[in-house]
Short mmCIF file of C-alpha atoms in Angstrom, two decimals:
data_model
loop_
_atom_site.label_atom_id
_atom_site.label_comp_id
_atom_site.label_asym_id
_atom_site.label_seq_id
_atom_site.Cartn_x
_atom_site.Cartn_y
_atom_site.Cartn_z
CA MET A 612 11.92 6.49 15.29
CA ARG A 613 9.45 3.72 14.45
CA LEU A 614 10.77 0.73 12.55
CA PHE A 615 8.57 -0.93 9.94
CA LYS A 616 9.30 -4.03 7.93
CA LYS A 617 6.53 -4.25 5.38
CA LEU A 618 5.72 -3.75 1.74
CA ILE A 619 4.81 -0.19 0.79
CA ARG A 620 3.34 1.43 -2.28
CA ASP A 621 5.75 2.65 -4.95
CA LYS A 622 5.35 6.38 -4.28
CA MET A 623 5.47 6.24 -0.48
CA PRO A 624 9.21 7.01 -0.08
CA GLU A 625 8.76 10.28 -2.01
CA ILE A 626 5.53 11.15 -0.21
CA MET A 627 7.06 10.54 3.21
CA ALA A 628 10.25 12.43 2.33
CA SER A 629 8.16 15.42 1.22
CA ARG A 630 6.60 15.38 4.69
CA GLY A 631 10.01 15.41 6.33
CA THR A 632 10.05 11.71 7.20
CA PRO A 633 13.04 9.97 5.65
CA VAL A 634 12.51 6.34 4.68
CA ALA A 635 14.92 3.44 4.43
CA ALA A 636 13.55 1.11 1.76
CA ARG A 637 14.95 -1.57 -0.48
CA VAL A 638 13.76 -3.36 -3.60
CA LEU A 639 12.66 -6.96 -3.11
CA ALA A 640 14.44 -8.57 -6.04
CA ASP A 641 13.76 -12.12 -4.86
CA ASP A 642 10.36 -13.34 -6.14
CA ALA A 643 9.70 -15.54 -3.11
CA GLU A 644 10.42 -12.67 -0.70
CA PHE A 645 8.16 -10.36 -2.72
CA ILE A 646 5.31 -12.90 -2.73
CA THR A 647 5.65 -13.40 1.03
CA ALA A 648 5.58 -9.62 1.52
CA LEU A 649 2.42 -9.38 -0.63
CA GLU A 650 0.76 -12.15 1.37
CA ASN A 651 1.64 -10.40 4.63
CA LYS A 652 0.31 -7.11 3.24
CA LEU A 653 -2.96 -8.81 2.28
CA LEU A 654 -3.35 -10.17 5.83
CA GLU A 655 -2.63 -6.69 7.19
CA GLU A 656 -5.34 -5.18 4.99
CA VAL A 657 -7.87 -7.86 5.96
CA GLN A 658 -7.23 -7.05 9.62
CA GLU A 659 -7.66 -3.34 8.94
CA LEU A 660 -10.96 -4.11 7.20
CA ARG A 661 -12.12 -6.08 10.25
CA ASN A 662 -11.04 -3.25 12.56
CA LYS A 663 -12.86 -0.73 10.36
CA GLU A 664 -9.76 1.47 10.23
CA GLN A 665 -10.88 2.94 6.89
CA PRO A 666 -14.04 2.69 4.81
CA ALA A 667 -14.62 -0.80 3.41
CA LEU A 668 -14.27 0.52 -0.15
CA VAL A 669 -10.74 1.76 0.53
CA GLN A 670 -9.64 -1.52 2.11
CA ILE A 671 -11.25 -3.69 -0.57
CA VAL A 672 -9.62 -1.66 -3.36
CA TYR A 673 -6.27 -2.04 -1.64
CA MET A 674 -6.78 -5.80 -1.26
CA GLN A 675 -7.69 -6.04 -4.94
CA GLU A 676 -4.46 -4.23 -5.87
CA ILE A 677 -2.50 -6.70 -3.74
CA LEU A 678 -4.32 -9.64 -5.32
CA ASP A 679 -3.53 -8.22 -8.76
CA ALA A 680 0.16 -7.98 -7.79
CA LEU A 681 0.08 -11.56 -6.49
CA THR A 682 -1.51 -12.72 -9.73
CA LYS A 683 1.26 -11.05 -11.71
CA ALA A 684 4.00 -12.33 -9.35
CA HIS A 685 2.73 -15.90 -9.84
CA ASN A 686 2.57 -15.37 -13.63
CA ILE A 687 -1.14 -16.11 -13.71
CA PRO A 688 -2.94 -14.63 -16.72
CA PRO A 689 -5.99 -12.51 -15.76
CA GLU A 690 -8.25 -14.67 -17.92
CA ALA A 691 -7.21 -17.72 -15.85
CA ILE A 692 -8.57 -15.95 -12.76
CA SER A 693 -11.88 -15.32 -14.50
CA GLU A 694 -12.11 -18.90 -15.71
CA GLU A 695 -11.33 -20.35 -12.27
CA ARG A 696 -13.84 -18.03 -10.58
CA LYS A 697 -16.54 -19.12 -13.03
CA LYS A 698 -15.67 -22.79 -12.55
CA LYS A 699 -15.80 -22.52 -8.74
CA TYR A 700 -19.07 -20.61 -8.91
CA GLU A 701 -20.66 -23.21 -11.15
CA GLU A 702 -19.40 -26.10 -8.98
CA ARG A 703 -20.04 -24.66 -5.52
CA GLY A 704 -22.06 -21.50 -5.94
CA GLY A 705 -21.34 -18.09 -4.49
CA PHE A 706 -22.21 -16.45 -1.20
CA GLU A 707 -25.54 -14.87 -2.11
CA LYS A 708 -27.51 -17.08 0.30
CA ARG A 709 -25.24 -16.12 3.24
CA LEU A 710 -25.08 -19.73 4.43
CA PHE A 711 -23.08 -20.30 7.63
CA LEU A 712 -21.94 -23.83 8.58
CA GLU A 713 -22.47 -24.54 12.26
CA GLY A 714 -21.99 -28.26 12.50
#
């Protein structure tokens, strides 16, 4: 039996059980532990994107869901994200020019 210690989607225990794979899962009641698990999950998804394990769309959607959960876990209002993005864009620009610092 493989042992995993990672955050999973809400419906995965039922999905896996329906496939005959029992799951031992627990609820992360501690906010700090949940945030750490989300951060680790985000890193996992970035690595999967780099390894091209699934189409980019699938991985990016998953990362966005994790970022949304992190936003909520940190009690950040969605409009604050929009405002900060706009501010950073106005101050530093975006990535449209594809500039790469080499020195």
